[in-house]
Amino acid sequence: MTGSEDPSPFRLAYVPGVTPGKWVRIWNERRPDVPLALLAVSAAEAFDVLRGHSADAGFVRLPVDGTDLSAIPLYAETTVVVVPRDHVVTAVDEVTTEDLADDVVLHPLDDTLDWEHPPGRPAIERPATTADAVELVAAGVGLLVVPQSIARLHHRKDLTYRPVTDAPESRVALSWPQERTTDLVEDFIGVVRGRTVNSSRGRTPPAAEQQAARPADKAAPRRGPAAGRTGGRNPRTGSGPSKGAKGAKGAGRGKPRGR
């Protein structure tokens, strides 16, 4: 071992629809000594990736099994219905699930919404993936209800979407194995929670560690008045410059006195 090997990266998984770019930039600024490796995974396989230690942490969709995984909820997404551009839904700004009752609504096997009763009429067969369902919507087979970020991810010119006001929301969280809550995981938690470098939950950032390792500077001695300069106060009276000082200052000036 020569010590010149590259450090192990912090491995971050993320599910479709999540854009981790903002947090990656902050991490690279804050921890340039530890590279960050991104791993795109499906929503269904995200938890197995974390449990199998293929990633140190990941952006997932709730719910999370709390028996062995920790999770910090981050935000909830608007739920939308994806429709062809000539569909009647496009005439309004938003809809309810009741408005979709007469339509075939596709329910893919990788759906992340926690439906008690999916809206609309069921399709003959459930699509295997959301991507397959989007293709079926474009073909006029049915509609699709998904988180807004998923609709944007599968954007097509011939499709659009509208918010569904009473549909369940999809919530995104940061998750990691409880048994592997490492210092790097704590650092990344600080990044996503918006902590500053100096408030990173007891973690001392590298720059602060270097500063703490330096010996404290000794207090510099007070400097006295420069040589040849007199103080601003009369040392006898303490009330200002002495008359002698004034006289010295004005010596050689003015007209000579007449005799």
PDB file of C-alpha atoms in Angstrom:
ATOM      1  CA  MET A   1       0.000   0.000   0.000  1.00  0.00           C
ATOM      2  CA  THR A   2       1.552   3.261  -1.098  1.00  0.00           C
ATOM      3  CA  GLY A   3      -1.244   5.544   0.056  1.00  0.00           C
ATOM      4  CA  SER A   4      -1.711   6.844  -3.516  1.00  0.00           C
ATOM      5  CA  GLU A   5      -4.866   4.828  -4.229  1.00  0.00           C
ATOM      6  CA  ASP A   6      -8.092   6.704  -4.909  1.00  0.00           C
ATOM      7  CA  PRO A   7     -10.428   6.875  -1.895  1.00  0.00           C
ATOM      8  CA  SER A   8     -13.558   4.728  -1.905  1.00  0.00           C
ATOM      9  CA  PRO A   9     -16.544   6.707  -3.204  1.00  0.00           C
ATOM     10  CA  PHE A  10     -19.740   7.442  -1.323  1.00  0.00           C
ATOM     11  CA  ARG A  11     -22.307   5.396  -3.264  1.00  0.00           C
ATOM     12  CA  LEU A  12     -25.708   7.061  -3.654  1.00  0.00           C
ATOM     13  CA  ALA A  13     -28.681   5.259  -5.202  1.00  0.00           C
ATOM     14  CA  TYR A  14     -31.716   7.108  -6.561  1.00  0.00           C
ATOM     15  CA  VAL A  15     -35.060   6.056  -7.989  1.00  0.00           C
ATOM     16  CA  PRO A  16     -36.689   7.379 -11.193  1.00  0.00           C
ATOM     17  CA  GLY A  17     -38.011  10.913 -10.900  1.00  0.00           C
ATOM     18  CA  VAL A  18     -35.482  12.012  -8.274  1.00  0.00           C
ATOM     19  CA  THR A  19     -32.845  14.485  -9.493  1.00  0.00           C
ATOM     20  CA  PRO A  20     -29.938  14.430  -7.008  1.00  0.00           C
ATOM     21  CA  GLY A  21     -27.820  17.007  -8.854  1.00  0.00           C
ATOM     22  CA  LYS A  22     -28.228  19.789  -6.257  1.00  0.00           C
ATOM     23  CA  TRP A  23     -27.085  17.580  -3.382  1.00  0.00           C
ATOM     24  CA  VAL A  24     -24.245  16.120  -5.441  1.00  0.00           C
ATOM     25  CA  ARG A  25     -22.884  19.615  -6.119  1.00  0.00           C
ATOM     26  CA  ILE A  26     -22.988  20.513  -2.426  1.00  0.00           C
ATOM     27  CA  TRP A  27     -21.272  17.240  -1.521  1.00  0.00           C
ATOM     28  CA  ASN A  28     -18.491  17.846  -4.053  1.00  0.00           C
ATOM     29  CA  GLU A  29     -17.908  21.324  -2.626  1.00  0.00           C
ATOM     30  CA  ARG A  30     -17.988  20.130   0.977  1.00  0.00           C
ATOM     31  CA  ARG A  31     -16.188  16.789   0.642  1.00  0.00           C
ATOM     32  CA  PRO A  32     -13.862  17.014  -2.365  1.00  0.00           C
ATOM     33  CA  ASP A  33     -11.742  14.301  -0.742  1.00  0.00           C
ATOM     34  CA  VAL A  34     -14.525  11.695  -1.160  1.00  0.00           C
ATOM     35  CA  PRO A  35     -15.930  11.146  -4.683  1.00  0.00           C
ATOM     36  CA  LEU A  36     -19.658  10.491  -4.988  1.00  0.00           C
ATOM     37  CA  ALA A  37     -20.861   7.646  -7.225  1.00  0.00           C
ATOM     38  CA  LEU A  38     -24.480   7.692  -8.450  1.00  0.00           C
ATOM     39  CA  LEU A  39     -26.452   4.494  -8.961  1.00  0.00           C
ATOM     40  CA  ALA A  40     -29.794   4.644 -10.809  1.00  0.00           C
ATOM     41  CA  VAL A  41     -32.181   1.940  -9.555  1.00  0.00           C
ATOM     42  CA  SER A  42     -35.858   1.147  -9.943  1.00  0.00           C
ATOM     43  CA  ALA A  43     -38.214   1.873  -7.062  1.00  0.00           C
ATOM     44  CA  ALA A  44     -38.736  -1.874  -6.584  1.00  0.00           C
ATOM     45  CA  GLU A  45     -35.044  -2.750  -6.254  1.00  0.00           C
ATOM     46  CA  ALA A  46     -33.899   0.279  -4.244  1.00  0.00           C
ATOM     47  CA  PHE A  47     -34.295  -1.365  -0.827  1.00  0.00           C
ATOM     48  CA  ASP A  48     -32.474  -4.543  -1.872  1.00  0.00           C
ATOM     49  CA  VAL A  49     -29.596  -2.376  -3.117  1.00  0.00           C
ATOM     50  CA  LEU A  50     -29.339  -0.729   0.304  1.00  0.00           C
ATOM     51  CA  ARG A  51     -29.653  -3.989   2.226  1.00  0.00           C
ATOM     52  CA  GLY A  52     -27.064  -5.644  -0.004  1.00  0.00           C
ATOM     53  CA  HIS A  53     -24.603  -2.807   0.702  1.00  0.00           C
ATOM     54  CA  SER A  54     -24.365  -1.938  -2.995  1.00  0.00           C
ATOM     55  CA  ALA A  55     -25.057   1.673  -1.979  1.00  0.00           C
ATOM     56  CA  ASP A  56     -24.330   3.628   1.200  1.00  0.00           C
ATOM     57  CA  ALA A  57     -27.580   5.590   1.021  1.00  0.00           C
ATOM     58  CA  GLY A  58     -30.346   6.241  -1.458  1.00  0.00           C
ATOM     59  CA  PHE A  59     -33.243   8.446  -2.453  1.00  0.00           C
ATOM     60  CA  VAL A  60     -36.293   6.170  -2.308  1.00  0.00           C
ATOM     61  CA  ARG A  61     -40.059   6.426  -2.223  1.00  0.00           C
ATOM     62  CA  LEU A  62     -41.926   5.833   1.018  1.00  0.00           C
ATOM     63  CA  PRO A  63     -42.985   3.681   2.762  1.00  0.00           C
ATOM     64  CA  VAL A  64     -39.709   2.262   4.112  1.00  0.00           C
ATOM     65  CA  ASP A  65     -39.449  -0.847   6.292  1.00  0.00           C
ATOM     66  CA  GLY A  66     -38.165   0.636   9.543  1.00  0.00           C
ATOM     67  CA  THR A  67     -36.962  -2.656  11.006  1.00  0.00           C
ATOM     68  CA  ASP A  68     -33.547  -2.387   9.345  1.00  0.00           C
ATOM     69  CA  LEU A  69     -33.607   0.830   7.306  1.00  0.00           C
ATOM     70  CA  SER A  70     -33.572   4.422   8.503  1.00  0.00           C
ATOM     71  CA  ALA A  71     -35.356   7.102   6.514  1.00  0.00           C
ATOM     72  CA  ILE A  72     -35.697  10.871   6.517  1.00  0.00           C
ATOM     73  CA  PRO A  73     -38.770  12.126   4.571  1.00  0.00           C
ATOM     74  CA  LEU A  74     -37.780  14.984   2.277  1.00  0.00           C
ATOM     75  CA  TYR A  75     -40.765  16.085   0.190  1.00  0.00           C
ATOM     76  CA  ALA A  76     -44.096  15.008  -1.275  1.00  0.00           C
ATOM     77  CA  GLU A  77     -44.906  15.196  -4.974  1.00  0.00           C
ATOM     78  CA  THR A  78     -48.025  16.290  -6.788  1.00  0.00           C
ATOM     79  CA  THR A  79     -49.844  13.387  -8.435  1.00  0.00           C
ATOM     80  CA  VAL A  80     -50.897  13.851 -12.062  1.00  0.00           C
ATOM     81  CA  VAL A  81     -52.774  11.952 -14.763  1.00  0.00           C
ATOM     82  CA  VAL A  82     -50.942  11.476 -18.073  1.00  0.00           C
ATOM     83  CA  VAL A  83     -53.257  11.798 -21.080  1.00  0.00           C
ATOM     84  CA  PRO A  84     -53.073  12.295 -24.863  1.00  0.00           C
ATOM     85  CA  ARG A  85     -53.064  15.962 -25.840  1.00  0.00           C
ATOM     86  CA  ASP A  86     -56.500  15.682 -27.458  1.00  0.00           C
ATOM     87  CA  HIS A  87     -58.132  14.138 -24.360  1.00  0.00           C
ATOM     88  CA  VAL A  88     -61.075  15.944 -22.751  1.00  0.00           C
ATOM     89  CA  VAL A  89     -59.071  16.272 -19.488  1.00  0.00           C
ATOM     90  CA  THR A  90     -56.851  18.884 -21.113  1.00  0.00           C
ATOM     91  CA  ALA A  91     -59.775  21.349 -21.079  1.00  0.00           C
ATOM     92  CA  VAL A  92     -59.385  21.842 -17.301  1.00  0.00           C
ATOM     93  CA  ASP A  93     -56.521  22.743 -14.971  1.00  0.00           C
ATOM     94  CA  GLU A  94     -57.000  19.836 -12.549  1.00  0.00           C
ATOM     95  CA  VAL A  95     -59.208  16.786 -12.037  1.00  0.00           C
ATOM     96  CA  THR A  96     -60.388  14.392  -9.324  1.00  0.00           C
ATOM     97  CA  THR A  97     -60.335  10.605  -9.366  1.00  0.00           C
ATOM     98  CA  GLU A  98     -64.084  10.696  -9.963  1.00  0.00           C
ATOM     99  CA  ASP A  99     -63.467  12.537 -13.228  1.00  0.00           C
ATOM    100  CA  LEU A 100     -61.498   9.479 -14.411  1.00  0.00           C
ATOM    101  CA  ALA A 101     -64.208   6.938 -13.535  1.00  0.00           C
ATOM    102  CA  ASP A 102     -65.179   6.209 -17.151  1.00  0.00           C
ATOM    103  CA  ASP A 103     -61.599   5.913 -18.450  1.00  0.00           C
ATOM    104  CA  VAL A 104     -59.286   2.915 -18.448  1.00  0.00           C
ATOM    105  CA  VAL A 105     -56.547   3.827 -15.973  1.00  0.00           C
ATOM    106  CA  LEU A 106     -53.355   1.768 -16.265  1.00  0.00           C
ATOM    107  CA  HIS A 107     -51.821   0.442 -13.072  1.00  0.00           C
ATOM    108  CA  PRO A 108     -48.237  -0.750 -13.809  1.00  0.00           C
ATOM    109  CA  LEU A 109     -46.549  -3.330 -11.609  1.00  0.00           C
ATOM    110  CA  ASP A 110     -43.934  -0.783 -10.513  1.00  0.00           C
ATOM    111  CA  ASP A 111     -46.540   1.796  -9.441  1.00  0.00           C
ATOM    112  CA  THR A 112     -45.327   3.715  -6.376  1.00  0.00           C
ATOM    113  CA  LEU A 113     -48.663   5.246  -5.322  1.00  0.00           C
ATOM    114  CA  ASP A 114     -50.376   3.707  -2.306  1.00  0.00           C
ATOM    115  CA  TRP A 115     -53.865   3.208  -3.723  1.00  0.00           C
ATOM    116  CA  GLU A 116     -56.689   1.849  -1.625  1.00  0.00           C
ATOM    117  CA  HIS A 117     -58.896   1.765  -4.711  1.00  0.00           C
ATOM    118  CA  PRO A 118     -57.199   2.721  -8.009  1.00  0.00           C
ATOM    119  CA  PRO A 119     -59.343   5.116 -10.068  1.00  0.00           C
ATOM    120  CA  GLY A 120     -61.011   4.401 -13.389  1.00  0.00           C
ATOM    121  CA  ARG A 121     -61.672   1.102 -15.070  1.00  0.00           C
ATOM    122  CA  PRO A 122     -58.882  -1.499 -14.866  1.00  0.00           C
ATOM    123  CA  ALA A 123     -57.035  -2.583 -17.991  1.00  0.00           C
ATOM    124  CA  ILE A 124     -57.184  -6.211 -19.156  1.00  0.00           C
ATOM    125  CA  GLU A 125     -53.549  -6.613 -18.146  1.00  0.00           C
ATOM    126  CA  ARG A 126     -51.262  -4.578 -15.917  1.00  0.00           C
ATOM    127  CA  PRO A 127     -48.213  -3.157 -17.731  1.00  0.00           C
ATOM    128  CA  ALA A 128     -44.874  -4.408 -16.389  1.00  0.00           C
ATOM    129  CA  THR A 129     -43.333  -0.936 -16.017  1.00  0.00           C
ATOM    130  CA  THR A 130     -44.327   2.717 -16.000  1.00  0.00           C
ATOM    131  CA  ALA A 131     -42.426   3.194 -19.261  1.00  0.00           C
ATOM    132  CA  ASP A 132     -44.619   0.513 -20.876  1.00  0.00           C
ATOM    133  CA  ALA A 133     -47.727   2.233 -19.505  1.00  0.00           C
ATOM    134  CA  VAL A 134     -46.662   5.555 -21.045  1.00  0.00           C
ATOM    135  CA  GLU A 135     -46.403   3.859 -24.433  1.00  0.00           C
ATOM    136  CA  LEU A 136     -49.935   2.506 -23.996  1.00  0.00           C
ATOM    137  CA  VAL A 137     -51.244   5.978 -23.129  1.00  0.00           C
ATOM    138  CA  ALA A 138     -49.687   7.298 -26.332  1.00  0.00           C
ATOM    139  CA  ALA A 139     -51.400   4.466 -28.220  1.00  0.00           C
ATOM    140  CA  GLY A 140     -54.790   5.483 -26.777  1.00  0.00           C
ATOM    141  CA  VAL A 141     -55.206   2.365 -24.617  1.00  0.00           C
ATOM    142  CA  GLY A 142     -55.744   4.212 -21.326  1.00  0.00           C
ATOM    143  CA  LEU A 143     -54.571   6.874 -18.898  1.00  0.00           C
ATOM    144  CA  LEU A 144     -51.823   6.781 -16.263  1.00  0.00           C
ATOM    145  CA  VAL A 145     -51.681   8.359 -12.790  1.00  0.00           C
ATOM    146  CA  VAL A 146     -48.130   8.945 -11.511  1.00  0.00           C
ATOM    147  CA  PRO A 147     -46.014  11.388  -9.463  1.00  0.00           C
ATOM    148  CA  GLN A 148     -45.343  14.558 -11.439  1.00  0.00           C
ATOM    149  CA  SER A 149     -41.590  13.901 -11.662  1.00  0.00           C
ATOM    150  CA  ILE A 150     -42.316  10.563 -13.367  1.00  0.00           C
ATOM    151  CA  ALA A 151     -44.560  12.284 -15.899  1.00  0.00           C
ATOM    152  CA  ARG A 152     -41.740  14.735 -16.641  1.00  0.00           C
ATOM    153  CA  LEU A 153     -39.226  11.904 -16.887  1.00  0.00           C
ATOM    154  CA  HIS A 154     -41.323  10.199 -19.591  1.00  0.00           C
ATOM    155  CA  HIS A 155     -42.257  13.422 -21.393  1.00  0.00           C
ATOM    156  CA  ARG A 156     -43.527  13.072 -24.949  1.00  0.00           C
ATOM    157  CA  LYS A 157     -44.785  15.723 -27.353  1.00  0.00           C
ATOM    158  CA  ASP A 158     -48.039  13.846 -27.904  1.00  0.00           C
ATOM    159  CA  LEU A 159     -48.815  13.564 -24.162  1.00  0.00           C
ATOM    160  CA  THR A 160     -49.531  16.010 -21.356  1.00  0.00           C
ATOM    161  CA  TYR A 161     -50.718  15.801 -17.748  1.00  0.00           C
ATOM    162  CA  ARG A 162     -53.006  17.420 -15.199  1.00  0.00           C
ATOM    163  CA  PRO A 163     -52.934  17.335 -11.356  1.00  0.00           C
ATOM    164  CA  VAL A 164     -55.279  14.899  -9.605  1.00  0.00           C
ATOM    165  CA  THR A 165     -56.360  16.701  -6.444  1.00  0.00           C
ATOM    166  CA  ASP A 166     -57.550  13.737  -4.353  1.00  0.00           C
ATOM    167  CA  ALA A 167     -54.981  11.101  -5.352  1.00  0.00           C
ATOM    168  CA  PRO A 168     -52.395   9.835  -2.842  1.00  0.00           C
ATOM    169  CA  GLU A 169     -49.068  11.658  -2.901  1.00  0.00           C
ATOM    170  CA  SER A 170     -45.713  10.002  -3.450  1.00  0.00           C
ATOM    171  CA  ARG A 171     -43.159  10.938  -0.792  1.00  0.00           C
ATOM    172  CA  VAL A 172     -39.408  10.871  -1.374  1.00  0.00           C
ATOM    173  CA  ALA A 173     -36.995  10.062   1.441  1.00  0.00           C
ATOM    174  CA  LEU A 174     -33.311   9.543   2.071  1.00  0.00           C
ATOM    175  CA  SER A 175     -32.747   6.009   3.379  1.00  0.00           C
ATOM    176  CA  TRP A 176     -29.785   3.923   4.532  1.00  0.00           C
ATOM    177  CA  PRO A 177     -29.147   0.710   6.512  1.00  0.00           C
ATOM    178  CA  GLN A 178     -29.406   1.361  10.249  1.00  0.00           C
ATOM    179  CA  GLU A 179     -26.320  -0.740  10.942  1.00  0.00           C
ATOM    180  CA  ARG A 180     -24.257   1.386   8.542  1.00  0.00           C
ATOM    181  CA  THR A 181     -24.864   4.904   9.834  1.00  0.00           C
ATOM    182  CA  THR A 182     -21.299   5.950   9.070  1.00  0.00           C
ATOM    183  CA  ASP A 183     -19.690   9.372   9.347  1.00  0.00           C
ATOM    184  CA  LEU A 184     -20.095   9.805   5.584  1.00  0.00           C
ATOM    185  CA  VAL A 185     -23.800   9.011   5.862  1.00  0.00           C
ATOM    186  CA  GLU A 186     -24.086  11.616   8.628  1.00  0.00           C
ATOM    187  CA  ASP A 187     -22.298  14.101   6.374  1.00  0.00           C
ATOM    188  CA  PHE A 188     -24.744  13.430   3.537  1.00  0.00           C
ATOM    189  CA  ILE A 189     -27.694  13.779   5.910  1.00  0.00           C
ATOM    190  CA  GLY A 190     -26.331  17.222   6.723  1.00  0.00           C
ATOM    191  CA  VAL A 191     -26.230  18.057   3.017  1.00  0.00           C
ATOM    192  CA  VAL A 192     -29.849  17.093   2.294  1.00  0.00           C
ATOM    193  CA  ARG A 193     -31.106  18.798   5.450  1.00  0.00           C
ATOM    194  CA  GLY A 194     -29.395  22.031   4.497  1.00  0.00           C
ATOM    195  CA  ARG A 195     -27.017  22.173   7.427  1.00  0.00           C
ATOM    196  CA  THR A 196     -24.022  24.428   7.124  1.00  0.00           C
ATOM    197  CA  VAL A 197     -20.503  23.027   7.342  1.00  0.00           C
ATOM    198  CA  ASN A 198     -20.149  24.181  10.954  1.00  0.00           C
ATOM    199  CA  SER A 199     -23.470  22.695  12.107  1.00  0.00           C
ATOM    200  CA  SER A 200     -23.020  19.206  10.723  1.00  0.00           C
ATOM    201  CA  ARG A 201     -24.331  17.333  13.772  1.00  0.00           C
ATOM    202  CA  GLY A 202     -21.126  17.206  15.728  1.00  0.00           C
ATOM    203  CA  ARG A 203     -19.049  16.222  12.700  1.00  0.00           C
ATOM    204  CA  THR A 204     -15.916  18.287  12.293  1.00  0.00           C
ATOM    205  CA  PRO A 205     -15.334  19.179   8.645  1.00  0.00           C
ATOM    206  CA  PRO A 206     -11.816  18.570   7.258  1.00  0.00           C
ATOM    207  CA  ALA A 207     -11.000  22.286   7.047  1.00  0.00           C
ATOM    208  CA  ALA A 208     -12.002  22.741  10.681  1.00  0.00           C
ATOM    209  CA  GLU A 209      -9.928  19.709  11.659  1.00  0.00           C
ATOM    210  CA  GLN A 210      -6.875  21.240  10.010  1.00  0.00           C
ATOM    211  CA  GLN A 211      -7.509  24.543  11.752  1.00  0.00           C
ATOM    212  CA  ALA A 212      -7.908  22.808  15.111  1.00  0.00           C
ATOM    213  CA  ALA A 213      -4.605  21.008  14.577  1.00  0.00           C
ATOM    214  CA  ARG A 214      -2.683  24.281  14.227  1.00  0.00           C
ATOM    215  CA  PRO A 215      -1.181  25.828  17.385  1.00  0.00           C
ATOM    216  CA  ALA A 216      -2.979  28.913  18.563  1.00  0.00           C
ATOM    217  CA  ASP A 217      -1.258  32.153  17.656  1.00  0.00           C
ATOM    218  CA  LYS A 218       0.267  34.009  20.587  1.00  0.00           C
ATOM    219  CA  ALA A 219      -1.115  37.418  21.318  1.00  0.00           C
ATOM    220  CA  ALA A 220       0.970  40.077  19.633  1.00  0.00           C
ATOM    221  CA  PRO A 221       2.683  42.551  22.044  1.00  0.00           C
ATOM    222  CA  ARG A 222       1.274  46.043  22.160  1.00  0.00           C
ATOM    223  CA  ARG A 223       3.125  48.541  20.091  1.00  0.00           C
ATOM    224  CA  GLY A 224       4.150  51.757  21.752  1.00  0.00           C
ATOM    225  CA  PRO A 225       4.286  55.165  20.095  1.00  0.00           C
ATOM    226  CA  ALA A 226       6.715  55.433  17.203  1.00  0.00           C
ATOM    227  CA  ALA A 227      10.116  56.873  18.025  1.00  0.00           C
ATOM    228  CA  GLY A 228      10.281  60.660  17.843  1.00  0.00           C
ATOM    229  CA  ARG A 229       6.521  61.105  18.273  1.00  0.00           C
ATOM    230  CA  THR A 230       4.933  62.623  21.307  1.00  0.00           C
ATOM    231  CA  GLY A 231       1.682  61.557  22.861  1.00  0.00           C
ATOM    232  CA  GLY A 232      -1.468  63.508  22.327  1.00  0.00           C
ATOM    233  CA  ARG A 233      -1.733  64.557  26.004  1.00  0.00           C
ATOM    234  CA  ASN A 234       0.489  66.657  28.199  1.00  0.00           C
ATOM    235  CA  PRO A 235       2.219  64.269  30.604  1.00  0.00           C
ATOM    236  CA  ARG A 236       2.084  66.943  33.360  1.00  0.00           C
ATOM    237  CA  THR A 237      -1.481  68.143  33.022  1.00  0.00           C
ATOM    238  CA  GLY A 238      -3.059  65.271  31.087  1.00  0.00           C
ATOM    239  CA  SER A 239      -5.072  67.894  29.173  1.00  0.00           C
ATOM    240  CA  GLY A 240      -3.428  68.094  25.770  1.00  0.00           C
ATOM    241  CA  PRO A 241      -0.158  68.947  24.067  1.00  0.00           C
ATOM    242  CA  SER A 242       2.294  70.991  26.143  1.00  0.00           C
ATOM    243  CA  LYS A 243       3.126  74.553  25.277  1.00  0.00           C
ATOM    244  CA  GLY A 244       6.640  73.478  24.564  1.00  0.00           C
ATOM    245  CA  ALA A 245       5.395  71.063  22.002  1.00  0.00           C
ATOM    246  CA  LYS A 246       3.339  73.788  20.350  1.00  0.00           C
ATOM    247  CA  GLY A 247       6.304  76.095  20.329  1.00  0.00           C
ATOM    248  CA  ALA A 248       8.507  73.496  18.780  1.00  0.00           C
ATOM    249  CA  LYS A 249       5.914  72.899  16.122  1.00  0.00           C
ATOM    250  CA  GLY A 250       5.671  76.546  15.208  1.00  0.00           C
ATOM    251  CA  ALA A 251       9.391  77.420  15.516  1.00  0.00           C
ATOM    252  CA  GLY A 252      10.858  79.424  12.622  1.00  0.00           C
ATOM    253  CA  ARG A 253       7.459  80.558  11.365  1.00  0.00           C
ATOM    254  CA  GLY A 254       5.974  84.077  11.178  1.00  0.00           C
ATOM    255  CA  LYS A 255       7.670  87.502  10.869  1.00  0.00           C
ATOM    256  CA  PRO A 256      10.770  88.343  12.900  1.00  0.00           C
ATOM    257  CA  ARG A 257      10.038  90.494  15.896  1.00  0.00           C
ATOM    258  CA  GLY A 258      11.134  94.103  15.655  1.00  0.00           C
ATOM    259  CA  ARG A 259      13.596  95.407  18.126  1.00  0.00           C
TER     260      ARG A 259
END
